[in-house]
Tab-separated table of N, CA and C in Angstrom:
chain	number	residue	atom	x	y	z
A	257	MET	N	39.580	-39.178	82.385
A	257	MET	CA	38.715	-40.226	81.883
A	257	MET	C	37.529	-40.440	82.812
A	258	LYS	N	37.786	-40.363	84.153
A	258	LYS	CA	36.699	-40.522	85.113
A	258	LYS	C	35.655	-39.417	84.944
A	259	ALA	N	36.113	-38.216	84.674
A	259	ALA	CA	35.196	-37.088	84.507
A	259	ALA	C	34.256	-37.321	83.332
A	260	ILE	N	34.796	-37.813	82.235
A	260	ILE	CA	33.967	-38.093	81.053
A	260	ILE	C	32.949	-39.175	81.380
A	261	THR	N	33.355	-40.214	82.061
A	261	THR	CA	32.451	-41.301	82.444
A	261	THR	C	31.338	-40.778	83.350
A	262	ILE	N	31.689	-39.940	84.293
A	262	ILE	CA	30.692	-39.383	85.206
A	262	ILE	C	29.711	-38.495	84.453
A	263	ILE	N	30.219	-37.655	83.578
A	263	ILE	CA	29.353	-36.760	82.799
A	263	ILE	C	28.407	-37.566	81.913
A	264	LEU	N	28.932	-38.561	81.225
A	264	LEU	CA	28.080	-39.394	80.364
A	264	LEU	C	27.033	-40.147	81.180
A	265	SER	N	27.429	-40.615	82.349
A	265	SER	CA	26.480	-41.308	83.228
A	265	SER	C	25.366	-40.369	83.666
A	266	LEU	N	25.711	-39.152	84.035
A	266	LEU	CA	24.697	-38.178	84.447
A	266	LEU	C	23.756	-37.834	83.306
A	267	ILE	N	24.288	-37.688	82.111
A	267	ILE	CA	23.448	-37.405	80.936
A	267	ILE	C	22.490	-38.562	80.697
A	268	PHE	N	22.989	-39.788	80.769
A	268	PHE	CA	22.154	-40.966	80.559
A	268	PHE	C	21.041	-41.043	81.603
A	269	ILE	N	21.384	-40.827	82.862
A	269	ILE	CA	20.393	-40.873	83.933
A	269	ILE	C	19.335	-39.792	83.734
A	270	THR	N	19.755	-38.606	83.332
A	270	THR	CA	18.825	-37.520	83.081
A	270	THR	C	17.868	-37.869	81.948
A	271	LEU	N	18.391	-38.399	80.855
A	271	LEU	CA	17.543	-38.764	79.723
A	271	LEU	C	16.562	-39.865	80.084
A	272	VAL	N	17.000	-40.854	80.810
A	272	VAL	CA	16.119	-41.952	81.198
A	272	VAL	C	15.045	-41.462	82.158
A	273	SER	N	15.401	-40.610	83.110
A	273	SER	CA	14.420	-40.133	84.075
A	273	SER	C	13.402	-39.195	83.439
A	274	CYS	N	13.731	-38.531	82.345
A	274	CYS	CA	12.804	-37.643	81.659
A	274	CYS	C	11.802	-38.403	80.811
A	275	ASP	N	12.072	-39.650	80.521
A	275	ASP	CA	11.200	-40.445	79.667
A	275	ASP	C	10.176	-41.201	80.516
A	276	LYS	N	9.396	-40.456	81.307
A	276	LYS	CA	8.442	-41.033	82.239
A	276	LYS	C	7.370	-41.858	81.537
A	277	ASP	N	6.774	-41.321	80.473
A	277	ASP	CA	5.649	-41.972	79.817
A	277	ASP	C	6.001	-43.334	79.243
A	278	ALA	N	7.195	-43.509	78.756
A	278	ALA	CA	7.565	-44.767	78.128
A	278	ALA	C	7.582	-45.910	79.128
A	279	ASN	N	7.805	-45.620	80.396
A	279	ASN	CA	7.887	-46.649	81.414
A	279	ASN	C	6.748	-46.574	82.421
A	280	ASP	N	5.728	-45.781	82.172
A	280	ASP	CA	4.628	-45.606	83.107
A	280	ASP	C	3.661	-46.774	82.975
A	281	PRO	N	3.573	-47.625	84.011
A	281	PRO	CA	2.681	-48.785	83.932
A	281	PRO	C	1.206	-48.404	83.922
A	282	ASN	N	0.889	-47.150	84.245
A	282	ASN	CA	-0.498	-46.691	84.245
A	282	ASN	C	-0.964	-46.213	82.877
A	283	GLU	N	-0.048	-46.135	81.919
A	283	GLU	CA	-0.390	-45.687	80.573
A	283	GLU	C	-0.099	-46.788	79.565
A	284	VAL	N	-1.095	-47.049	78.727
A	284	VAL	CA	-0.955	-48.064	77.692
A	284	VAL	C	-1.286	-47.419	76.354
A	285	VAL	N	-0.363	-47.485	75.415
A	285	VAL	CA	-0.623	-46.971	74.079
A	285	VAL	C	-1.491	-47.986	73.356
A	286	LEU	N	-2.595	-47.502	72.788
A	286	LEU	CA	-3.543	-48.368	72.099
A	286	LEU	C	-3.325	-48.346	70.593
A	287	THR	N	-3.569	-49.464	69.958
A	287	THR	CA	-3.599	-49.500	68.498
A	287	THR	C	-4.946	-48.939	68.059
A	288	ARG	N	-5.073	-48.647	66.792
A	288	ARG	CA	-6.353	-48.135	66.264
A	288	ARG	C	-7.481	-49.123	66.579
A	289	ALA	N	-7.209	-50.404	66.462
A	289	ALA	CA	-8.219	-51.437	66.716
A	289	ALA	C	-8.623	-51.486	68.191
A	290	GLU	N	-7.754	-51.065	69.093
A	290	GLU	CA	-8.029	-51.125	70.530
A	290	GLU	C	-8.778	-49.909	71.070
A	291	ILE	N	-8.922	-48.873	70.260
A	291	ILE	CA	-9.672	-47.695	70.694
A	291	ILE	C	-11.137	-48.105	70.840
A	292	PRO	N	-11.757	-47.805	71.993
A	292	PRO	CA	-13.157	-48.191	72.192
A	292	PRO	C	-14.082	-47.659	71.089
A	293	ALA	N	-15.076	-48.447	70.753
A	293	ALA	CA	-15.992	-48.133	69.652
A	293	ALA	C	-16.677	-46.782	69.829
A	294	ASP	N	-17.096	-46.449	71.055
A	294	ASP	CA	-17.769	-45.165	71.283
A	294	ASP	C	-16.849	-43.985	70.984
A	295	ILE	N	-15.589	-44.125	71.304
A	295	ILE	CA	-14.623	-43.066	71.009
A	295	ILE	C	-14.401	-42.975	69.502
A	296	LYS	N	-14.290	-44.126	68.841
A	296	LYS	CA	-14.140	-44.127	67.374
A	296	LYS	C	-15.325	-43.441	66.712
A	297	THR	N	-16.529	-43.707	67.221
A	297	THR	CA	-17.732	-43.084	66.660
A	297	THR	C	-17.677	-41.570	66.829
A	298	TYR	N	-17.277	-41.102	68.003
A	298	TYR	CA	-17.153	-39.662	68.251
A	298	TYR	C	-16.146	-39.049	67.283
A	299	LEU	N	-15.019	-39.700	67.120
A	299	LEU	CA	-13.985	-39.184	66.223
A	299	LEU	C	-14.461	-39.156	64.782
A	300	SER	N	-15.120	-40.201	64.342
A	300	SER	CA	-15.574	-40.235	62.944
A	300	SER	C	-16.712	-39.248	62.700
A	301	THR	N	-17.483	-38.937	63.735
A	301	THR	CA	-18.562	-37.958	63.602
A	301	THR	C	-18.033	-36.533	63.540
A	302	HIS	N	-17.071	-36.204	64.405
A	302	HIS	CA	-16.636	-34.810	64.537
A	302	HIS	C	-15.268	-34.497	63.927
A	303	PHE	N	-14.466	-35.518	63.688
A	303	PHE	CA	-13.113	-35.317	63.164
A	303	PHE	C	-12.825	-36.345	62.072
A	304	ALA	N	-13.787	-36.547	61.187
A	304	ALA	CA	-13.723	-37.621	60.186
A	304	ALA	C	-12.490	-37.553	59.295
A	305	SER	N	-12.070	-36.361	58.930
A	305	SER	CA	-10.956	-36.246	57.978
A	305	SER	C	-9.591	-36.148	58.658
A	306	ILE	N	-9.562	-36.300	59.984
A	306	ILE	CA	-8.309	-36.148	60.721
A	306	ILE	C	-7.925	-37.493	61.328
A	307	SER	N	-6.699	-37.913	61.081
A	307	SER	CA	-6.280	-39.234	61.554
A	307	SER	C	-5.702	-39.192	62.970
A	308	VAL	N	-5.774	-40.336	63.615
A	308	VAL	CA	-5.260	-40.493	64.972
A	308	VAL	C	-3.749	-40.709	64.918
A	309	ASN	N	-3.024	-39.909	65.680
A	309	ASN	CA	-1.570	-40.094	65.804
A	309	ASN	C	-1.236	-41.064	66.916
A	310	LYS	N	-1.988	-40.949	68.025
A	310	LYS	CA	-1.685	-41.760	69.194
A	310	LYS	C	-2.926	-41.834	70.071
A	311	ALA	N	-3.141	-42.986	70.674
A	311	ALA	CA	-4.226	-43.171	71.631
A	311	ALA	C	-3.650	-43.824	72.875
A	312	VAL	N	-3.997	-43.278	74.036
A	312	VAL	CA	-3.449	-43.768	75.295
A	312	VAL	C	-4.590	-44.047	76.269
A	313	LYS	N	-4.532	-45.201	76.879
A	313	LYS	CA	-5.450	-45.541	77.971
A	313	LYS	C	-4.670	-45.340	79.260
A	314	GLU	N	-5.209	-44.510	80.147
A	314	GLU	CA	-4.516	-44.197	81.394
A	314	GLU	C	-5.376	-44.629	82.576
A	315	THR	N	-4.736	-45.239	83.544
A	315	THR	CA	-5.410	-45.618	84.782
A	315	THR	C	-4.723	-44.905	85.928
A	316	GLU	N	-5.491	-44.055	86.609
A	316	GLU	CA	-4.941	-43.296	87.728
A	316	GLU	C	-5.881	-43.447	88.911
A	317	ASN	N	-5.369	-43.978	89.996
A	317	ASN	CA	-6.169	-44.233	91.194
A	317	ASN	C	-7.391	-45.088	90.883
A	318	GLY	N	-7.220	-46.049	89.993
A	318	GLY	CA	-8.294	-46.955	89.626
A	318	GLY	C	-9.287	-46.397	88.631
A	319	VAL	N	-9.079	-45.159	88.187
A	319	VAL	CA	-9.993	-44.516	87.240
A	319	VAL	C	-9.356	-44.519	85.852
A	320	VAL	N	-10.105	-45.028	84.883
A	320	VAL	CA	-9.611	-45.133	83.512
A	320	VAL	C	-10.020	-43.897	82.718
A	321	SER	N	-9.110	-43.399	81.904
A	321	SER	CA	-9.413	-42.328	80.959
A	321	SER	C	-8.632	-42.591	79.676
A	322	TYR	N	-9.011	-41.894	78.632
A	322	TYR	CA	-8.383	-42.077	77.327
A	322	TYR	C	-7.939	-40.727	76.794
A	323	GLU	N	-6.748	-40.689	76.254
A	323	GLU	CA	-6.223	-39.491	75.606
A	323	GLU	C	-5.990	-39.824	74.140
A	324	ILE	N	-6.567	-39.025	73.269
A	324	ILE	CA	-6.460	-39.245	71.834
A	324	ILE	C	-5.770	-38.031	71.222
A	325	TYR	N	-4.730	-38.292	70.464
A	325	TYR	CA	-3.969	-37.235	69.799
A	325	TYR	C	-4.186	-37.369	68.299
A	326	LEU	N	-4.726	-36.306	67.689
A	326	LEU	CA	-5.002	-36.305	66.258
A	326	LEU	C	-3.987	-35.454	65.515
A	327	ASN	N	-3.887	-35.681	64.217
A	327	ASN	CA	-3.075	-34.800	63.375
A	327	ASN	C	-3.572	-33.373	63.545
A	328	GLY	N	-2.706	-32.419	63.368
A	328	GLY	CA	-3.087	-31.015	63.478
A	328	GLY	C	-3.090	-30.513	64.908
A	329	ASN	N	-2.385	-31.217	65.803
A	329	ASN	CA	-2.289	-30.792	67.209
A	329	ASN	C	-3.644	-30.697	67.895
A	330	ILE	N	-4.471	-31.702	67.691
A	330	ILE	CA	-5.768	-31.773	68.358
A	330	ILE	C	-5.696	-32.893	69.393
A	331	GLU	N	-6.079	-32.567	70.622
A	331	GLU	CA	-6.046	-33.539	71.708
A	331	GLU	C	-7.433	-33.657	72.323
A	332	LEU	N	-7.848	-34.884	72.578
A	332	LEU	CA	-9.136	-35.136	73.222
A	332	LEU	C	-8.935	-36.057	74.409
A	333	GLU	N	-9.743	-35.850	75.430
A	333	GLU	CA	-9.745	-36.739	76.588
A	333	GLU	C	-11.153	-37.263	76.781
A	334	PHE	N	-11.224	-38.547	77.142
A	334	PHE	CA	-12.502	-39.202	77.390
A	334	PHE	C	-12.452	-39.856	78.760
A	335	ASP	N	-13.603	-39.914	79.428
A	335	ASP	CA	-13.651	-40.572	80.726
A	335	ASP	C	-13.861	-42.073	80.549
A	336	SER	N	-14.031	-42.779	81.653
A	336	SER	CA	-14.163	-44.235	81.600
A	336	SER	C	-15.453	-44.691	80.927
A	337	ASN	N	-16.429	-43.785	80.804
A	337	ASN	CA	-17.673	-44.094	80.095
A	337	ASN	C	-17.631	-43.633	78.640
A	338	PHE	N	-16.450	-43.226	78.187
A	338	PHE	CA	-16.195	-42.791	76.811
A	338	PHE	C	-16.872	-41.460	76.468
A	339	ASN	N	-17.142	-40.647	77.492
A	339	ASN	CA	-17.669	-39.302	77.276
A	339	ASN	C	-16.501	-38.345	77.146
A	340	VAL	N	-16.573	-37.465	76.167
A	340	VAL	CA	-15.500	-36.497	75.978
A	340	VAL	C	-15.527	-35.506	77.136
A	341	THR	N	-14.337	-35.212	77.683
A	341	THR	CA	-14.229	-34.283	78.808
A	341	THR	C	-13.328	-33.094	78.507
A	342	ASP	N	-12.570	-33.182	77.414
A	342	ASP	CA	-11.624	-32.119	77.099
A	342	ASP	C	-11.256	-32.213	75.624
A	343	ILE	N	-11.288	-31.072	74.947
A	343	ILE	CA	-10.852	-30.998	73.552
A	343	ILE	C	-10.013	-29.743	73.415
A	344	ALA	N	-8.819	-29.883	72.857
A	344	ALA	CA	-7.937	-28.726	72.679
A	344	ALA	C	-7.294	-28.799	71.303
A	345	ALA	N	-7.159	-27.633	70.671
A	345	ALA	CA	-6.544	-27.554	69.345
A	345	ALA	C	-5.855	-26.213	69.185
A	346	LYS	N	-5.040	-26.108	68.185
A	346	LYS	CA	-4.404	-24.835	67.847
A	346	LYS	C	-5.318	-24.026	66.929
A	347	THR	N	-6.290	-24.707	66.330
A	347	THR	CA	-7.224	-24.080	65.400
A	347	THR	C	-8.639	-24.163	65.974
A	348	GLN	N	-9.602	-23.683	65.219
A	348	GLN	CA	-10.993	-23.671	65.666
A	348	GLN	C	-11.542	-25.082	65.827
A	349	LEU	N	-12.204	-25.317	66.956
A	349	LEU	CA	-12.876	-26.592	67.160
A	349	LEU	C	-14.144	-26.632	66.305
A	350	PRO	N	-14.552	-27.812	65.864
A	350	PRO	CA	-15.811	-27.900	65.114
A	350	PRO	C	-16.972	-27.411	65.987
A	351	ASN	N	-17.874	-26.640	65.394
A	351	ASN	CA	-19.018	-26.126	66.147
A	351	ASN	C	-19.825	-27.243	66.786
A	352	ALA	N	-19.893	-28.388	66.149
A	352	ALA	CA	-20.712	-29.502	66.634
A	352	ALA	C	-20.225	-30.067	67.967
A	353	VAL	N	-18.977	-29.811	68.361
A	353	VAL	CA	-18.476	-30.340	69.637
A	353	VAL	C	-18.704	-29.361	70.791
A	354	ILE	N	-19.202	-28.178	70.483
A	354	ILE	CA	-19.445	-27.157	71.506
A	354	ILE	C	-20.940	-27.153	71.839
A	355	PRO	N	-21.288	-27.197	73.131
A	355	PRO	CA	-22.705	-27.116	73.482
A	355	PRO	C	-23.347	-25.871	72.859
A	356	PRO	N	-24.555	-26.005	72.300
A	356	PRO	CA	-25.189	-24.902	71.567
A	356	PRO	C	-25.292	-23.591	72.348
A	357	ALA	N	-25.613	-23.634	73.632
A	357	ALA	CA	-25.746	-22.392	74.406
A	357	ALA	C	-24.406	-21.662	74.499
A	358	ILE	N	-23.332	-22.407	74.648
A	358	ILE	CA	-21.998	-21.803	74.730
A	358	ILE	C	-21.599	-21.233	73.383
A	359	LEU	N	-21.836	-21.979	72.346
A	359	LEU	CA	-21.520	-21.504	70.993
A	359	LEU	C	-22.280	-20.224	70.685
A	360	SER	N	-23.549	-20.188	71.030
A	360	SER	CA	-24.369	-19.002	70.796
A	360	SER	C	-23.829	-17.797	71.570
A	361	TYR	N	-23.435	-18.009	72.817
A	361	TYR	CA	-22.881	-16.924	73.630
A	361	TYR	C	-21.615	-16.365	72.991
A	362	VAL	N	-20.734	-17.236	72.555
A	362	VAL	CA	-19.471	-16.796	71.953
A	362	VAL	C	-19.739	-16.057	70.644
A	363	GLU	N	-20.612	-16.589	69.810
A	363	GLU	CA	-20.924	-15.933	68.529
A	363	GLU	C	-21.501	-14.536	68.745
A	364	LYS	N	-22.304	-14.371	69.805
A	364	LYS	CA	-22.924	-13.080	70.091
A	364	LYS	C	-21.944	-12.101	70.739
A	365	ASN	N	-21.156	-12.565	71.700
A	365	ASN	CA	-20.320	-11.669	72.494
A	365	ASN	C	-18.867	-11.576	72.047
A	366	TYR	N	-18.413	-12.528	71.260
A	366	TYR	CA	-17.039	-12.539	70.749
A	366	TYR	C	-17.063	-12.917	69.262
A	367	PRO	N	-17.741	-12.122	68.437
A	367	PRO	CA	-17.964	-12.514	67.038
A	367	PRO	C	-16.702	-12.671	66.200
A	368	SER	N	-15.619	-12.040	66.593
A	368	SER	CA	-14.398	-12.166	65.793
A	368	SER	C	-13.446	-13.229	66.340
A	369	GLN	N	-13.877	-13.960	67.371
A	369	GLN	CA	-13.042	-14.992	67.984
A	369	GLN	C	-13.648	-16.370	67.727
A	370	PHE	N	-12.850	-17.395	67.998
A	370	PHE	CA	-13.370	-18.757	67.901
A	370	PHE	C	-12.811	-19.602	69.034
A	371	ILE	N	-13.454	-20.731	69.274
A	371	ILE	CA	-13.121	-21.596	70.404
A	371	ILE	C	-12.027	-22.584	70.006
A	372	THR	N	-10.968	-22.636	70.820
A	372	THR	CA	-9.859	-23.567	70.578
A	372	THR	C	-9.765	-24.651	71.647
A	373	LYS	N	-10.520	-24.481	72.726
A	373	LYS	CA	-10.474	-25.470	73.810
A	373	LYS	C	-11.814	-25.501	74.515
A	374	TRP	N	-12.270	-26.713	74.834
A	374	TRP	CA	-13.472	-26.918	75.642
A	374	TRP	C	-13.141	-27.968	76.687
A	375	GLU	N	-13.558	-27.706	77.934
A	375	GLU	CA	-13.269	-28.651	78.998
A	375	GLU	C	-14.464	-28.759	79.933
A	376	LEU	N	-14.774	-29.982	80.303
A	376	LEU	CA	-15.830	-30.253	81.255
A	376	LEU	C	-15.194	-30.422	82.622
A	377	GLU	N	-15.507	-29.511	83.532
A	377	GLU	CA	-14.999	-29.570	84.899
A	377	GLU	C	-16.052	-30.255	85.771
A	378	LEU	N	-15.789	-30.361	87.054
A	378	LEU	CA	-16.736	-31.010	87.962
A	378	LEU	C	-18.077	-30.290	88.029
A	379	ALA	N	-18.057	-28.959	88.138
A	379	ALA	CA	-19.295	-28.212	88.318
A	379	ALA	C	-19.553	-27.178	87.223
A	380	HIS	N	-18.704	-27.137	86.214
A	380	HIS	CA	-18.891	-26.154	85.146
A	380	HIS	C	-18.158	-26.595	83.878
A	381	GLN	N	-18.357	-25.814	82.831
A	381	GLN	CA	-17.648	-26.016	81.564
A	381	GLN	C	-16.757	-24.794	81.345
A	382	GLN	N	-15.646	-25.018	80.690
A	382	GLN	CA	-14.729	-23.912	80.427
A	382	GLN	C	-14.293	-23.979	78.977
A	383	ILE	N	-14.175	-22.822	78.365
A	383	ILE	CA	-13.664	-22.748	76.993
A	383	ILE	C	-12.525	-21.744	76.947
A	384	GLU	N	-11.726	-21.872	75.899
A	384	GLU	CA	-10.694	-20.876	75.637
A	384	GLU	C	-10.862	-20.415	74.204
A	385	LEU	N	-10.764	-19.114	74.027
A	385	LEU	CA	-10.865	-18.525	72.695
A	385	LEU	C	-9.475	-18.376	72.085
A	386	ASN	N	-9.423	-18.153	70.797
A	386	ASN	CA	-8.140	-18.036	70.109
A	386	ASN	C	-7.319	-16.836	70.563
A	387	ASN	N	-7.929	-15.887	71.262
A	387	ASN	CA	-7.170	-14.749	71.801
A	387	ASN	C	-6.696	-15.001	73.231
A	388	GLY	N	-6.913	-16.233	73.742
A	388	GLY	CA	-6.453	-16.600	75.075
A	388	GLY	C	-7.463	-16.366	76.186
A	389	VAL	N	-8.583	-15.715	75.898
A	389	VAL	CA	-9.606	-15.474	76.911
A	389	VAL	C	-10.271	-16.799	77.268
A	390	GLU	N	-10.412	-17.029	78.579
A	390	GLU	CA	-11.082	-18.236	79.060
A	390	GLU	C	-12.408	-17.850	79.687
A	391	LEU	N	-13.451	-18.572	79.322
A	391	LEU	CA	-14.794	-18.302	79.818
A	391	LEU	C	-15.337	-19.530	80.525
A	392	GLU	N	-16.086	-19.302	81.607
A	392	GLU	CA	-16.692	-20.405	82.337
A	392	GLU	C	-18.209	-20.332	82.207
A	393	PHE	N	-18.816	-21.527	82.133
A	393	PHE	CA	-20.254	-21.659	81.962
A	393	PHE	C	-20.780	-22.714	82.928
A	394	THR	N	-22.069	-22.627	83.239
A	394	THR	CA	-22.692	-23.670	84.050
A	394	THR	C	-22.756	-24.950	83.223
A	395	MET	N	-23.187	-26.009	83.854
A	395	MET	CA	-23.353	-27.269	83.133
A	395	MET	C	-24.448	-27.150	82.080
A	396	ASN	N	-25.363	-26.191	82.246
A	396	ASN	CA	-26.425	-25.955	81.263
A	396	ASN	C	-25.999	-25.000	80.156
A	397	GLY	N	-24.799	-24.437	80.274
A	397	GLY	CA	-24.301	-23.540	79.247
A	397	GLY	C	-24.549	-22.074	79.507
A	398	ASP	N	-24.985	-21.727	80.706
A	398	ASP	CA	-25.185	-20.317	81.053
A	398	ASP	C	-23.841	-19.703	81.437
A	399	PHE	N	-23.582	-18.487	80.947
A	399	PHE	CA	-22.315	-17.812	81.219
A	399	PHE	C	-22.171	-17.532	82.709
A	400	LEU	N	-20.976	-17.834	83.252
A	400	LEU	CA	-20.655	-17.544	84.650
A	400	LEU	C	-19.716	-16.366	84.778
A	401	ARG	N	-18.542	-16.484	84.119
A	401	ARG	CA	-17.542	-15.423	84.273
A	401	ARG	C	-16.398	-15.622	83.304
A	402	VAL	N	-15.590	-14.576	83.188
A	402	VAL	CA	-14.317	-14.669	82.495
A	402	VAL	C	-13.337	-15.213	83.512
A	403	ASP	N	-12.611	-16.259	83.148
A	403	ASP	CA	-11.650	-16.878	84.058
A	403	ASP	C	-10.367	-16.060	84.041
A	404	THR	N	-9.973	-15.573	85.184
A	404	THR	CA	-8.778	-14.741	85.264
A	404	THR	C	-7.616	-15.464	85.930
A	405	ASP	N	-7.729	-16.760	86.162
A	405	ASP	CA	-6.652	-17.531	86.797
A	405	ASP	C	-5.457	-17.663	85.909
């Protein structure tokens, strides 16, 4: 009987410890009404027909960011000024969310591929194509290199 109690206790502790997000005081799940207006505008402009599954406001080291999860496995991240910093999907991202110079480069050099991820880094932009190739660009959209990390 003690063995069963110990096993059940260990299972319970494991399940509770794995549920980090539910108890993370730095993350707050937002209602649709609580999503900042600038983020709502971005979503309605570029993802009008796709509904929000979940919106999270995260505070880490005093810095606020927002994570938006849309139907169709689309995830977006916004900084504290409501600027998009990361967009990832299983399908093609809308052309309008990709900087024109980057889109033009991909259309010219990878005509049979499409962009599934765009990320704004500190000193560059990075995209991922549907074949898994990652490309890095300057902040102005000039090609830097194929990311091999």
